[in-house]
């Protein structure tokens, strides 16, 4: 069974994560859920349900040195939604958050990784964002941003998040593995 690490930042689509877990399981994947600390706080009331759904603890913090890992090894990682802050931290290698540390290390381990931002049109005017997306792509991350991926909305505007694009991309990168 393919093990998917599903990571999410604090953006509104993170509230849909239970349905995404189920969709991944329907595709035959085992799913482990990791969240930024703020996303974990947002979903605090649902964490036990999400743990039951995945069969694994939901993680948002690093484990202590020497503690055993509670998740199986990842075959693929999907980071969605990935906020402006998360994308920039990851591209810069700033790993104070557990999920950012895992994806940064995952690049070096050769774990196929898909990321789909969730940012508004005002944030993407900051030049750092395009540089960060380019940097992640140059490191081999499949970033679903722009045409064929996430297209930024106007501040305050809500549109459906294209989860199917993200799940299809995971399926593609898993299928493309040697």
CSV table of C-alpha atoms in Angstrom, one decimal:
chain,number,residue,atom,x,y,z
A,1,UNK,CA,0.0,0.0,0.0
A,2,UNK,CA,1.2,3.5,-0.9
A,3,UNK,CA,1.7,5.7,2.2
A,4,UNK,CA,0.7,9.3,1.6
A,5,UNK,CA,1.8,12.0,4.0
A,6,UNK,CA,-1.0,14.7,3.7
A,7,UNK,CA,0.2,18.0,5.1
A,8,UNK,CA,-1.9,21.1,5.5
A,9,UNK,CA,-1.4,24.8,6.5
A,10,UNK,CA,-3.9,27.1,8.1
A,11,UNK,CA,-6.0,28.1,5.1
A,12,UNK,CA,-9.7,27.5,4.8
A,13,UNK,CA,-9.4,24.3,2.6
A,14,UNK,CA,-7.8,22.5,5.6
A,15,UNK,CA,-11.3,22.2,7.0
A,16,UNK,CA,-12.0,19.7,4.2
A,17,UNK,CA,-9.2,17.4,5.1
A,18,UNK,CA,-11.4,14.5,6.3
A,19,UNK,CA,-12.9,14.2,2.8
A,20,UNK,CA,-9.5,14.4,1.3
A,21,UNK,CA,-8.3,11.6,3.5
A,22,UNK,CA,-11.3,9.5,2.5
A,23,UNK,CA,-10.6,10.2,-1.2
A,24,UNK,CA,-7.0,9.1,-0.8
A,25,UNK,CA,-8.1,6.0,1.0
A,26,UNK,CA,-10.5,5.3,-1.9
A,27,UNK,CA,-7.5,5.4,-4.2
A,28,UNK,CA,-5.8,2.7,-2.1
A,29,UNK,CA,-3.5,4.9,-0.1
A,30,UNK,CA,-2.7,4.8,3.6
A,31,UNK,CA,-2.8,8.4,4.8
A,32,UNK,CA,-0.9,10.1,7.7
A,33,UNK,CA,-2.0,13.7,8.5
A,34,UNK,CA,0.4,16.4,9.5
A,35,UNK,CA,-0.6,20.0,10.2
A,36,UNK,CA,1.1,23.3,10.9
A,37,UNK,CA,0.5,24.3,14.6
A,38,UNK,CA,-2.1,26.9,13.6
A,39,UNK,CA,-4.0,24.4,11.4
A,40,UNK,CA,-3.9,21.8,14.2
A,41,UNK,CA,-5.4,24.5,16.5
A,42,UNK,CA,-8.1,25.2,14.0
A,43,UNK,CA,-8.9,21.5,13.8
A,44,UNK,CA,-8.5,20.7,17.5
A,45,UNK,CA,-12.0,19.5,18.0
A,46,UNK,CA,-11.7,17.1,15.1
A,47,UNK,CA,-8.2,15.6,15.8
A,48,UNK,CA,-9.5,12.4,17.4
A,49,UNK,CA,-11.8,11.8,14.5
A,50,UNK,CA,-9.0,12.4,12.0
A,51,UNK,CA,-6.7,10.0,14.0
A,52,UNK,CA,-9.4,7.4,13.9
A,53,UNK,CA,-9.9,7.9,10.2
A,54,UNK,CA,-6.2,7.6,9.3
A,55,UNK,CA,-5.3,5.1,12.0
A,56,UNK,CA,-2.3,7.2,12.9
A,57,UNK,CA,-1.7,10.2,15.3
A,58,UNK,CA,-2.1,13.6,13.7
A,59,UNK,CA,1.2,15.3,14.0
A,60,UNK,CA,2.1,19.0,14.2
A,61,UNK,CA,5.2,19.0,16.4
A,62,UNK,CA,8.6,17.3,16.1
A,63,UNK,CA,9.1,14.2,18.2
A,64,UNK,CA,11.9,14.2,20.8
A,65,UNK,CA,15.2,12.7,19.8
A,66,UNK,CA,15.2,8.9,20.4
A,67,UNK,CA,11.4,8.6,20.3
A,68,UNK,CA,10.2,6.0,17.9
A,69,UNK,CA,8.5,7.2,14.7
A,70,UNK,CA,4.7,6.6,14.9
A,71,UNK,CA,4.1,6.7,11.1
A,72,UNK,CA,5.2,4.4,8.4
A,73,UNK,CA,7.7,5.6,5.9
A,74,UNK,CA,6.3,8.0,3.2
A,75,UNK,CA,6.0,7.0,-0.4
A,76,UNK,CA,4.7,10.4,-1.4
A,77,UNK,CA,3.9,13.7,0.2
A,78,UNK,CA,1.1,16.1,-0.6
A,79,UNK,CA,1.3,19.6,1.0
A,80,UNK,CA,-2.1,21.2,0.5
A,81,UNK,CA,-3.2,23.8,1.3
A,82,UNK,CA,0.2,25.4,1.5
A,83,UNK,CA,0.0,29.0,2.6
A,84,UNK,CA,2.2,32.0,1.5
A,85,UNK,CA,4.2,31.6,4.7
A,86,UNK,CA,4.7,27.9,4.4
A,87,UNK,CA,5.8,28.0,0.7
A,88,UNK,CA,8.4,30.7,1.6
A,89,UNK,CA,9.7,28.9,4.7
A,90,UNK,CA,10.0,25.7,2.8
A,91,UNK,CA,11.9,27.3,-0.2
A,92,UNK,CA,14.2,29.0,2.3
A,93,UNK,CA,14.8,25.9,4.3
A,94,UNK,CA,13.3,27.3,7.5
A,95,UNK,CA,12.2,24.2,9.3
A,96,UNK,CA,10.9,25.3,12.7
A,97,UNK,CA,7.5,23.7,11.8
A,98,UNK,CA,7.4,19.9,11.8
A,99,UNK,CA,5.6,19.6,8.4
A,100,UNK,CA,8.0,22.0,6.7
A,101,UNK,CA,11.0,20.1,8.2
A,102,UNK,CA,9.6,16.8,6.8
A,103,UNK,CA,9.1,18.2,3.2
A,104,UNK,CA,12.5,19.9,3.3
A,105,UNK,CA,14.2,16.7,4.3
A,106,UNK,CA,12.0,14.8,1.8
A,107,UNK,CA,13.6,16.6,-1.1
A,108,UNK,CA,17.0,15.2,0.0
A,109,UNK,CA,15.5,11.7,0.5
A,110,UNK,CA,14.0,11.7,-3.0
A,111,UNK,CA,10.4,11.4,-1.7
A,112,UNK,CA,8.0,12.5,-4.5
A,113,UNK,CA,6.3,15.6,-3.3
A,114,UNK,CA,3.3,17.6,-4.6
A,115,UNK,CA,2.4,21.0,-3.3
A,116,UNK,CA,-0.6,23.2,-4.0
A,117,UNK,CA,-0.7,26.7,-2.5
A,118,UNK,CA,-3.7,28.5,-1.2
A,119,UNK,CA,-2.9,32.2,-1.4
A,120,UNK,CA,-4.8,35.2,-2.5
A,121,UNK,CA,-3.9,37.6,-5.3
A,122,UNK,CA,-2.6,40.2,-2.9
A,123,UNK,CA,0.0,37.9,-1.3
A,124,UNK,CA,1.3,36.7,-4.7
A,125,UNK,CA,2.3,40.3,-5.6
A,126,UNK,CA,5.2,39.9,-3.1
A,127,UNK,CA,8.2,38.9,-5.2
A,128,UNK,CA,9.3,36.3,-2.7
A,129,UNK,CA,6.4,34.0,-3.6
A,130,UNK,CA,7.2,33.5,-7.3
A,131,UNK,CA,10.9,32.9,-6.3
A,132,UNK,CA,9.9,30.4,-3.7
A,133,UNK,CA,7.6,28.5,-6.2
A,134,UNK,CA,10.4,28.5,-8.7
A,135,UNK,CA,12.9,27.3,-6.1
A,136,UNK,CA,10.7,24.4,-5.1
A,137,UNK,CA,10.1,23.4,-8.7
A,138,UNK,CA,13.9,23.4,-9.3
A,139,UNK,CA,14.3,21.1,-6.4
A,140,UNK,CA,11.9,18.6,-8.0
A,141,UNK,CA,8.7,19.5,-6.1
A,142,UNK,CA,5.5,19.4,-8.3
A,143,UNK,CA,3.9,22.7,-7.5
A,144,UNK,CA,0.4,23.1,-8.7
A,145,UNK,CA,0.2,26.8,-9.1
A,146,UNK,CA,-1.1,28.9,-12.0
A,147,UNK,CA,-2.8,27.4,-15.1
A,148,UNK,CA,-3.6,23.7,-14.3
A,149,UNK,CA,-3.3,24.2,-10.6
A,150,UNK,CA,-4.3,26.7,-7.9
A,151,UNK,CA,-5.2,30.1,-9.3
A,152,UNK,CA,-5.2,32.8,-6.6
A,153,UNK,CA,-8.5,34.4,-5.6
A,154,UNK,CA,-9.1,38.0,-4.6
A,155,UNK,CA,-8.7,38.7,-0.9
A,156,UNK,CA,-11.8,37.6,0.9
A,157,UNK,CA,-13.1,35.7,-2.1
A,158,UNK,CA,-13.9,32.0,-1.6
A,159,UNK,CA,-13.7,29.5,-4.4
A,160,UNK,CA,-13.7,25.7,-4.3
A,161,UNK,CA,-10.2,24.4,-3.7
A,162,UNK,CA,-9.1,22.0,-6.5
A,163,UNK,CA,-8.4,19.0,-4.4
A,164,UNK,CA,-9.0,16.6,-7.3
A,165,UNK,CA,-6.0,18.2,-9.1
A,166,UNK,CA,-3.8,17.6,-6.1
A,167,UNK,CA,-4.9,14.0,-5.7
A,168,UNK,CA,-4.5,13.3,-9.4
A,169,UNK,CA,-1.0,14.8,-9.3
A,170,UNK,CA,-0.1,12.5,-6.4
A,171,UNK,CA,-1.3,9.5,-8.4
A,172,UNK,CA,0.8,10.7,-11.4
A,173,UNK,CA,4.0,11.1,-9.4
A,174,UNK,CA,3.5,7.7,-7.6
A,175,UNK,CA,2.9,6.0,-10.9
A,176,UNK,CA,6.0,7.6,-12.4
A,177,UNK,CA,8.3,6.2,-9.7
A,178,UNK,CA,10.9,3.8,-10.9
